[in-house]
């Protein structure tokens, strides 16, 4: 689980770690159950890393509500995916 490795680099109390783990698991389950290609084997690890890093970033900024952490991580993932999308050709 990438969030555990990332948390090792940060100082969070045990309760905060539980909140972050729950938020990460919920965000990942949302992506995984959505049928998105981001959950496929070749992309899952990088998707999980993006989610974990964003959840930790927001927690470092003071966010502690699991639902807001999940919603923000999913919105961030959607935005970063748009940035990676190939340009659409006009025809």
Coordinates of N, CA and C in Angstrom, one line a residue:
X1 N 0.8 -1.2 0.0 CA 0.0 0.0 0.0 C 0.9 1.2 0.0
X2 N 0.8 2.1 -1.0 CA 1.7 3.2 -1.1 C 1.6 4.3 0.0
X3 N 0.4 4.3 0.5 CA 0.2 5.4 1.5 C 1.0 5.1 2.8
X4 N 1.2 3.9 3.1 CA 2.0 3.5 4.3 C 3.5 3.9 4.1
X5 N 4.0 3.7 3.0 CA 5.4 4.1 2.7 C 5.5 5.6 2.7
X6 N 4.6 6.3 2.1 CA 4.6 7.7 2.1 C 4.4 8.3 3.5
X7 N 3.6 7.7 4.3 CA 3.4 8.2 5.7 C 4.7 8.0 6.5
X8 N 5.5 7.1 6.2 CA 6.8 6.9 7.0 C 7.7 8.1 6.9
X9 N 7.5 8.9 5.9 CA 8.3 10.1 5.7 C 7.7 11.3 6.4
X10 N 6.5 11.2 7.0 CA 5.8 12.3 7.6 C 5.5 12.0 9.0
X11 N 5.3 13.0 9.8 CA 5.0 12.8 11.2 C 3.5 13.0 11.5
X12 N 2.8 11.9 11.5 CA 1.4 11.9 11.8 C 1.1 11.1 13.1
X13 N 0.2 11.5 13.9 CA -0.2 10.7 15.1 C -1.0 9.5 14.6
X14 N -1.1 8.4 15.5 CA -1.7 7.2 15.0 C -3.2 7.4 14.6
X15 N -3.9 8.3 15.2 CA -5.3 8.5 14.7 C -5.3 9.1 13.3
X16 N -4.4 10.1 13.1 CA -4.3 10.7 11.8 C -4.0 9.7 10.7
X17 N -3.1 8.8 11.1 CA -2.7 7.7 10.1 C -3.9 6.9 9.8
X18 N -4.7 6.5 10.8 CA -5.9 5.7 10.5 C -6.9 6.5 9.6
X19 N -7.0 7.8 9.8 CA -7.9 8.6 8.9 C -7.4 8.6 7.5
X20 N -6.1 8.8 7.4 CA -5.5 8.8 6.0 C -5.6 7.5 5.3
X21 N -5.3 6.4 6.1 CA -5.5 5.1 5.5 C -6.9 4.8 5.0
X22 N -7.9 5.2 5.8 CA -9.3 5.0 5.5 C -9.6 5.9 4.2
X23 N -9.2 7.1 4.2 CA -9.4 8.0 3.0 C -8.8 7.4 1.8
X24 N -7.5 6.9 1.9 CA -6.9 6.3 0.7 C -7.6 5.1 0.3
X25 N -8.0 4.2 1.2 CA -8.7 2.9 0.8 C -10.0 3.2 0.1
X26 N -10.7 4.2 0.7 CA -12.0 4.6 0.1 C -11.8 5.2 -1.3
X27 N -10.8 6.1 -1.5 CA -10.6 6.7 -2.8 C -10.2 5.6 -3.8
X28 N -9.3 4.7 -3.4 CA -8.8 3.6 -4.3 C -10.0 2.7 -4.7
X29 N -10.8 2.4 -3.7 CA -12.0 1.5 -4.0 C -12.9 2.2 -5.0
X30 N -13.1 3.5 -4.8 CA -13.9 4.2 -5.8 C -13.4 4.1 -7.2
X31 N -12.1 4.3 -7.3 CA -11.5 4.2 -8.7 C -11.6 2.8 -9.2
X32 N -11.2 1.9 -8.3 CA -11.2 0.5 -8.7 C -12.5 -0.1 -9.1
X33 N -13.6 0.3 -8.4 CA -14.9 -0.2 -8.8 C -15.6 0.6 -9.9
X34 N -15.0 1.7 -10.3 CA -15.6 2.5 -11.4 C -15.4 2.0 -12.8
X35 N -14.5 1.0 -12.9 CA -14.2 0.5 -14.2 C -13.2 1.3 -15.0
X36 N -12.7 2.3 -14.4 CA -11.7 3.2 -15.0 C -10.4 2.5 -15.4
X37 N -9.9 2.9 -16.5 CA -8.6 2.3 -17.0 C -7.5 2.6 -16.0
X38 N -7.7 3.6 -15.1 CA -6.7 4.0 -14.1 C -6.5 2.9 -13.1
X39 N -7.4 1.9 -13.0 CA -7.3 0.8 -12.1 C -6.7 -0.4 -12.7
X40 N -6.5 -0.4 -14.0 CA -5.9 -1.6 -14.7 C -4.5 -1.8 -14.2
X41 N -4.0 -3.0 -14.3 CA -2.7 -3.4 -13.8 C -1.6 -2.5 -14.2
X42 N -1.5 -2.1 -15.4 CA -0.4 -1.2 -15.9 C -0.4 0.2 -15.3
X43 N -1.6 0.6 -14.8 CA -1.7 2.0 -14.3 C -2.1 2.1 -12.8
X44 N -2.4 1.0 -12.2 CA -2.9 1.0 -10.9 C -1.9 1.6 -9.9
X45 N -0.6 1.2 -10.0 CA 0.4 1.6 -9.1 C 0.6 3.2 -9.1
X46 N 0.6 3.7 -10.3 CA 0.8 5.2 -10.4 C -0.5 5.9 -10.0
X47 N -1.6 5.3 -10.2 CA -2.9 5.9 -9.7 C -2.9 5.9 -8.2
X48 N -2.6 4.8 -7.6 CA -2.5 4.7 -6.1 C -1.6 5.7 -5.6
X49 N -0.4 5.9 -6.2 CA 0.6 6.9 -5.7 C 0.0 8.3 -5.8
X50 N -0.6 8.7 -6.9 CA -1.2 10.0 -7.0 C -2.2 10.2 -5.9
X51 N -3.1 9.2 -5.6 CA -4.1 9.4 -4.6 C -3.4 9.5 -3.2
X52 N -2.4 8.7 -2.9 CA -1.7 8.7 -1.6 C -1.0 10.1 -1.4
X53 N -0.3 10.5 -2.4 CA 0.4 11.8 -2.3 C -0.5 13.0 -2.1
X54 N -1.7 13.0 -2.8 CA -2.6 14.1 -2.6 C -3.2 14.0 -1.2
X55 N -3.6 12.9 -0.8 CA -4.2 12.8 0.6 C -3.2 13.3 1.6
X56 N -2.0 12.9 1.5 CA -1.0 13.3 2.5 C -0.8 14.8 2.4
X57 N -0.7 15.3 1.2 CA -0.5 16.8 1.0 C -1.6 17.6 1.6
X58 N -2.8 17.1 1.4 CA -4.0 17.8 2.0 C -4.0 17.7 3.6
X59 N -3.6 16.6 4.1 CA -3.5 16.4 5.5 C -2.4 17.3 6.1
X60 N -1.3 17.4 5.4 CA -0.2 18.4 5.8 C -0.7 19.8 5.9
X61 N -1.7 20.1 5.0 CA -2.3 21.5 5.0 C -3.3 21.6 6.0
X62 N -3.6 20.6 6.8 CA -4.6 20.7 7.9 C -5.9 20.0 7.7
X63 N -6.2 19.4 6.5 CA -7.4 18.7 6.3 C -7.4 17.4 7.1
X64 N -8.5 17.1 7.8 CA -8.6 15.9 8.6 C -9.9 15.2 8.4
X65 N -10.8 15.7 7.6 CA -12.1 15.0 7.3 C -11.9 14.0 6.2
X66 N -12.1 12.7 6.5 CA -11.9 11.7 5.6 C -12.7 11.9 4.3
X67 N -13.9 12.3 4.3 CA -14.7 12.5 3.1 C -14.1 13.6 2.2
X68 N -13.7 14.7 2.9 CA -13.1 15.8 2.1 C -11.8 15.3 1.5
X69 N -11.0 14.5 2.2 CA -9.8 14.0 1.7 C -10.0 13.1 0.5
X70 N -11.0 12.3 0.5 CA -11.4 11.4 -0.6 C -11.8 12.2 -1.8
X71 N -12.8 13.1 -1.5 CA -13.3 13.9 -2.6 C -12.2 14.8 -3.3
X72 N -11.3 15.3 -2.5 CA -10.2 16.1 -3.1 C -9.3 15.2 -3.9
X73 N -8.9 14.1 -3.3 CA -8.0 13.2 -4.0 C -8.6 12.7 -5.4
X74 N -9.9 12.4 -5.4 CA -10.5 12.0 -6.7 C -10.6 13.2 -7.7
X75 N -10.9 14.3 -7.2 CA -10.9 15.5 -8.1 C -9.5 15.8 -8.6
X76 N -8.5 15.7 -7.8 CA -7.1 15.9 -8.2 C -6.7 14.8 -9.3
X77 N -7.1 13.6 -9.0 CA -6.8 12.5 -10.0 C -7.5 12.8 -11.3
X78 N -8.7 13.3 -11.3 CA -9.4 13.6 -12.6 C -8.7 14.8 -13.3
X79 N -8.3 15.8 -12.5 CA -7.6 16.9 -13.1 C -6.2 16.5 -13.7
X80 N -5.5 15.7 -12.9 CA -4.2 15.2 -13.4 C -4.3 14.3 -14.6
X81 N -5.4 13.6 -14.7 CA -5.6 12.7 -15.8 C -5.9 13.6 -17.1
X82 N -6.6 14.6 -16.9 CA -6.9 15.5 -18.1 C -5.6 16.1 -18.6
X83 N -4.7 16.4 -17.7 CA -3.4 17.0 -18.1 C -2.6 16.0 -18.9
X84 N -2.8 14.7 -18.6 CA -2.0 13.6 -19.3 C -2.7 13.1 -20.6
X85 N -3.9 13.6 -20.8 CA -4.7 13.1 -22.0 C -4.1 13.7 -23.3
X86 N -4.0 12.9 -24.3 CA -3.5 13.4 -25.6 C -4.5 14.5 -26.1
X87 N -3.9 15.4 -26.8 CA -4.8 16.5 -27.4 C -5.8 15.9 -28.3
X88 N -7.0 16.5 -28.3 CA -8.0 16.0 -29.2 C -7.8 16.7 -30.6
X89 N -8.0 16.0 -31.6 CA -7.8 16.5 -33.0 C -9.2 17.1 -33.4
X90 N -9.1 18.2 -34.0 CA -10.4 18.8 -34.5 C -10.5 18.3 -35.9
X91 N -11.7 18.1 -36.3 CA -11.9 17.6 -37.7 C -12.9 18.1 -38.4

